[in-house]
PDB file of C-alpha atoms in Angstrom:
ATOM      1  CA  MET A   1      19.058  64.137  28.098  1.00 48.00           C
ATOM      2  CA  GLU A   2      20.189  67.643  27.084  1.00 48.00           C
ATOM      3  CA  ALA A   3      21.657  66.340  23.804  1.00 46.00           C
ATOM      4  CA  ARG A   4      18.362  64.572  23.079  1.00 42.00           C
ATOM      5  CA  LEU A   5      16.374  67.774  23.626  1.00 38.00           C
ATOM      6  CA  SER A   6      18.745  69.680  21.338  1.00 41.00           C
ATOM      7  CA  LEU A   7      18.296  67.060  18.628  1.00 37.00           C
ATOM      8  CA  LEU A   8      14.501  67.309  18.965  1.00 36.00           C
ATOM      9  CA  ALA A   9      14.696  71.105  18.781  1.00 39.00           C
ATOM     10  CA  ILE A  10      16.802  70.911  15.606  1.00 38.00           C
ATOM     11  CA  ALA A  11      14.431  68.375  14.041  1.00 38.00           C
ATOM     12  CA  GLY A  12      11.465  70.596  14.909  1.00 39.00           C
ATOM     13  CA  ALA A  13      13.182  73.613  13.358  1.00 37.00           C
ATOM     14  CA  VAL A  14      13.613  71.681  10.114  1.00 36.00           C
ATOM     15  CA  VAL A  15      10.104  70.168   9.989  1.00 35.00           C
ATOM     16  CA  LEU A  16       8.173  73.316  10.887  1.00 31.00           C
ATOM     17  CA  PRO A  17       9.244  75.403   7.877  1.00 34.00           C
ATOM     18  CA  LEU A  18       8.583  72.479   5.552  1.00 35.00           C
ATOM     19  CA  SER A  19       5.088  72.088   6.958  1.00 33.00           C
ATOM     20  CA  LEU A  20       4.340  75.789   6.669  1.00 34.00           C
ATOM     21  CA  GLY A  21       5.643  75.881   3.092  1.00 38.00           C
ATOM     22  CA  ALA A  22       3.570  72.885   2.086  1.00 41.00           C
ATOM     23  CA  ALA A  23       0.337  74.486   3.267  1.00 43.00           C
ATOM     24  CA  SER A  24       0.902  77.949   1.880  1.00 59.00           C
ATOM     25  CA  THR A  25       0.010  79.492  -1.449  1.00 78.00           C
ATOM     26  CA  PRO A  26       3.039  80.798  -3.330  1.00 89.00           C
ATOM     27  CA  SER A  27       3.275  84.559  -2.816  1.00 90.00           C
ATOM     28  CA  VAL A  28       4.064  85.079  -6.511  1.00 92.00           C
ATOM     29  CA  LEU A  29       0.522  83.896  -7.309  1.00 92.00           C
ATOM     30  CA  ALA A  30      -0.942  86.653  -5.115  1.00 90.00           C
ATOM     31  CA  GLN A  31      -0.408  88.890  -8.167  1.00 90.00           C
ATOM     32  CA  THR A  32      -2.978  86.847 -10.125  1.00 94.00           C
ATOM     33  CA  THR A  33      -6.683  86.290  -9.580  1.00 93.00           C
ATOM     34  CA  GLY A  34      -9.130  83.539 -10.297  1.00 93.00           C
ATOM     35  CA  GLY A  35     -11.244  83.761 -13.409  1.00 96.00           C
ATOM     36  CA  LEU A  36     -11.498  82.485 -16.948  1.00 97.00           C
ATOM     37  CA  TRP A  37      -8.030  81.494 -18.187  1.00 97.00           C
ATOM     38  CA  GLU A  38      -6.998  80.582 -21.735  1.00 97.00           C
ATOM     39  CA  PHE A  39      -4.213  78.015 -22.179  1.00 96.00           C
ATOM     40  CA  SER A  40      -2.202  77.871 -25.398  1.00 96.00           C
ATOM     41  CA  GLY A  41       1.032  76.449 -26.699  1.00 90.00           C
ATOM     42  CA  LYS A  42       0.485  72.753 -25.996  1.00 81.00           C
ATOM     43  CA  SER A  43       1.665  71.051 -29.172  1.00 78.00           C
ATOM     44  CA  GLY A  44      -1.123  69.773 -31.409  1.00 81.00           C
ATOM     45  CA  THR A  45      -4.022  71.259 -29.443  1.00 86.00           C
ATOM     46  CA  PRO A  46      -5.986  74.464 -29.963  1.00 94.00           C
ATOM     47  CA  PRO A  47      -6.216  77.007 -27.116  1.00 95.00           C
ATOM     48  CA  THR A  48      -8.620  75.978 -24.355  1.00 94.00           C
ATOM     49  CA  ARG A  49     -10.435  78.040 -21.747  1.00 95.00           C
ATOM     50  CA  ARG A  50     -11.085  76.977 -18.174  1.00 94.00           C
ATOM     51  CA  CYS A  51     -12.496  78.571 -15.086  1.00 95.00           C
ATOM     52  CA  ILE A  52      -9.737  78.619 -12.461  1.00 93.00           C
ATOM     53  CA  LEU A  53     -11.213  79.965  -9.230  1.00 91.00           C
ATOM     54  CA  ARG A  54      -7.989  79.824  -7.197  1.00 91.00           C
ATOM     55  CA  PRO A  55      -4.581  80.658  -8.737  1.00 92.00           C
ATOM     56  CA  PRO A  56      -2.734  77.676  -7.117  1.00 91.00           C
ATOM     57  CA  LEU A  57      -4.842  75.431  -9.373  1.00 93.00           C
ATOM     58  CA  LEU A  58      -2.830  76.786 -12.328  1.00 94.00           C
ATOM     59  CA  ALA A  59      -0.099  74.362 -11.224  1.00 94.00           C
ATOM     60  CA  GLN A  60      -2.215  71.323 -12.053  1.00 94.00           C
ATOM     61  CA  VAL A  61      -3.166  72.287 -15.609  1.00 92.00           C
ATOM     62  CA  GLU A  62      -3.000  68.646 -16.775  1.00 93.00           C
ATOM     63  CA  HIS A  63      -5.270  67.458 -13.953  1.00 93.00           C
ATOM     64  CA  GLY A  64      -7.861  70.257 -14.147  1.00 87.00           C
ATOM     65  CA  SER A  65     -10.122  70.424 -11.139  1.00 81.00           C
ATOM     66  CA  ALA A  66      -9.118  67.023  -9.701  1.00 88.00           C
ATOM     67  CA  LYS A  67      -8.730  66.917  -5.934  1.00 91.00           C
ATOM     68  CA  CYS A  68      -4.974  67.201  -5.460  1.00 94.00           C
ATOM     69  CA  THR A  69      -2.612  68.063  -2.646  1.00 94.00           C
ATOM     70  CA  ARG A  70       0.028  70.651  -3.520  1.00 94.00           C
ATOM     71  CA  THR A  71       3.443  71.293  -1.992  1.00 95.00           C
ATOM     72  CA  VAL A  72       5.342  74.496  -2.664  1.00 95.00           C
ATOM     73  CA  ILE A  73       8.962  73.568  -3.382  1.00 95.00           C
ATOM     74  CA  ARG A  74      10.262  77.025  -4.331  1.00 95.00           C
ATOM     75  CA  ASN A  75       8.688  80.459  -4.138  1.00 94.00           C
ATOM     76  CA  ASP A  76      10.389  83.677  -5.189  1.00 91.00           C
ATOM     77  CA  SER A  77       9.337  87.061  -6.572  1.00 89.00           C
ATOM     78  CA  ALA A  78       8.809  85.885 -10.169  1.00 92.00           C
ATOM     79  CA  SER A  79       8.109  82.139 -10.050  1.00 96.00           C
ATOM     80  CA  ALA A  80       7.123  79.160  -7.967  1.00 96.00           C
ATOM     81  CA  VAL A  81       7.704  75.417  -8.211  1.00 97.00           C
ATOM     82  CA  ILE A  82       4.816  73.279  -7.039  1.00 96.00           C
ATOM     83  CA  GLU A  83       4.565  69.509  -6.806  1.00 97.00           C
ATOM     84  CA  TYR A  84       1.150  67.941  -6.552  1.00 96.00           C
ATOM     85  CA  SER A  85      -0.467  64.548  -6.199  1.00 96.00           C
ATOM     86  CA  CYS A  86      -4.016  63.625  -7.185  1.00 95.00           C
ATOM     87  CA  ALA A  87      -5.306  60.425  -5.573  1.00 91.00           C
ATOM     88  CA  GLY A  88      -5.851  57.869  -8.329  1.00 88.00           C
ATOM     89  CA  ALA A  89      -5.321  60.442 -11.104  1.00 91.00           C
ATOM     90  CA  GLY A  90      -1.552  60.941 -11.111  1.00 95.00           C
ATOM     91  CA  SER A  91       0.853  63.667 -10.089  1.00 97.00           C
ATOM     92  CA  GLY A  92       2.867  66.558 -11.435  1.00 97.00           C
ATOM     93  CA  HIS A  93       5.641  69.070 -11.025  1.00 98.00           C
ATOM     94  CA  SER A  94       5.031  72.600 -12.332  1.00 97.00           C
ATOM     95  CA  GLU A  95       7.086  75.763 -12.508  1.00 98.00           C
ATOM     96  CA  ILE A  96       4.861  78.811 -12.826  1.00 97.00           C
ATOM     97  CA  THR A  97       6.413  82.093 -13.929  1.00 97.00           C
ATOM     98  CA  VAL A  98       4.214  85.164 -13.552  1.00 96.00           C
ATOM     99  CA  LEU A  99       4.819  87.459 -16.516  1.00 96.00           C
ATOM    100  CA  THR A 100       2.034  89.917 -15.623  1.00 95.00           C
ATOM    101  CA  PRO A 101      -0.947  89.588 -13.249  1.00 94.00           C
ATOM    102  CA  ARG A 102      -2.954  88.282 -16.240  1.00 96.00           C
ATOM    103  CA  SER A 103      -0.291  86.146 -17.945  1.00 97.00           C
ATOM    104  CA  VAL A 104       1.718  83.164 -16.687  1.00 97.00           C
ATOM    105  CA  ARG A 105       4.030  80.550 -18.202  1.00 98.00           C
ATOM    106  CA  ILE A 106       3.577  76.996 -16.900  1.00 97.00           C
ATOM    107  CA  ASP A 107       6.274  74.366 -17.424  1.00 98.00           C
ATOM    108  CA  THR A 108       4.705  71.124 -16.248  1.00 97.00           C
ATOM    109  CA  GLN A 109       5.446  67.408 -16.263  1.00 98.00           C
ATOM    110  CA  GLY A 110       4.202  64.316 -14.507  1.00 97.00           C
ATOM    111  CA  ILE A 111       1.865  61.343 -14.841  1.00 97.00           C
ATOM    112  CA  ALA A 112      -1.800  61.483 -15.921  1.00 95.00           C
ATOM    113  CA  GLY A 113      -3.927  58.518 -16.939  1.00 89.00           C
ATOM    114  CA  GLN A 114      -0.944  56.244 -16.215  1.00 92.00           C
ATOM    115  CA  ALA A 115       1.081  57.989 -18.941  1.00 95.00           C
ATOM    116  CA  PRO A 116       3.810  60.627 -18.716  1.00 97.00           C
ATOM    117  CA  PHE A 117       3.256  64.187 -19.867  1.00 96.00           C
ATOM    118  CA  GLY A 118       5.471  67.225 -20.186  1.00 96.00           C
ATOM    119  CA  TYR A 119       4.948  70.563 -21.908  1.00 95.00           C
ATOM    120  CA  VAL A 120       5.019  74.332 -21.553  1.00 96.00           C
ATOM    121  CA  VAL A 121       1.871  76.447 -21.894  1.00 96.00           C
ATOM    122  CA  GLN A 122       1.081  80.110 -21.766  1.00 97.00           C
ATOM    123  CA  ALA A 123      -1.989  80.988 -19.716  1.00 97.00           C
ATOM    124  CA  ARG A 124      -3.735  84.333 -19.724  1.00 97.00           C
ATOM    125  CA  ARG A 125      -6.727  85.560 -17.791  1.00 98.00           C
ATOM    126  CA  VAL A 126      -9.393  86.548 -20.300  1.00 97.00           C
ATOM    127  CA  GLY A 127     -12.276  87.452 -17.984  1.00 96.00           C
ATOM    128  CA  ASP A 128     -14.542  86.328 -15.208  1.00 96.00           C
ATOM    129  CA  CYS A 129     -15.945  82.819 -14.987  1.00 94.00           C
ATOM    130  CA  PRO A 130     -19.513  82.514 -16.286  1.00 88.00           C
ATOM    131  CA  GLY A 131     -21.909  82.455 -13.359  1.00 83.00           C
ATOM    132  CA  HIS A 132     -19.352  83.533 -10.739  1.00 66.00           C
TER     133      HIS A 132
END
């Protein structure tokens, strides 16, 4: 019985941090704020601007404002790795490096529209979202 309780305690110690990490926003993104962001560097496309109200949404640049669940895989002082899944729309894996509070580098790959994608973009906050 005692060995069983110890095993349950160990399993709980492993699961709890994973659960907390999955629900949290990466601390590195606390340096940034929501607003109007410009994305550039994706081969063959001109820069685009999008309203990103919450910085964790920067991770799902390919999936825009789709309803996705995000899991923080790694979080340190300069970057974060986030995996996400969007029901019926695909999934992705993004590494976000914060260069300044208004500039981030996003290395992203995954599946969108039943096709693979992978690229690196530079995103910079250029102002507030219209109407917000």
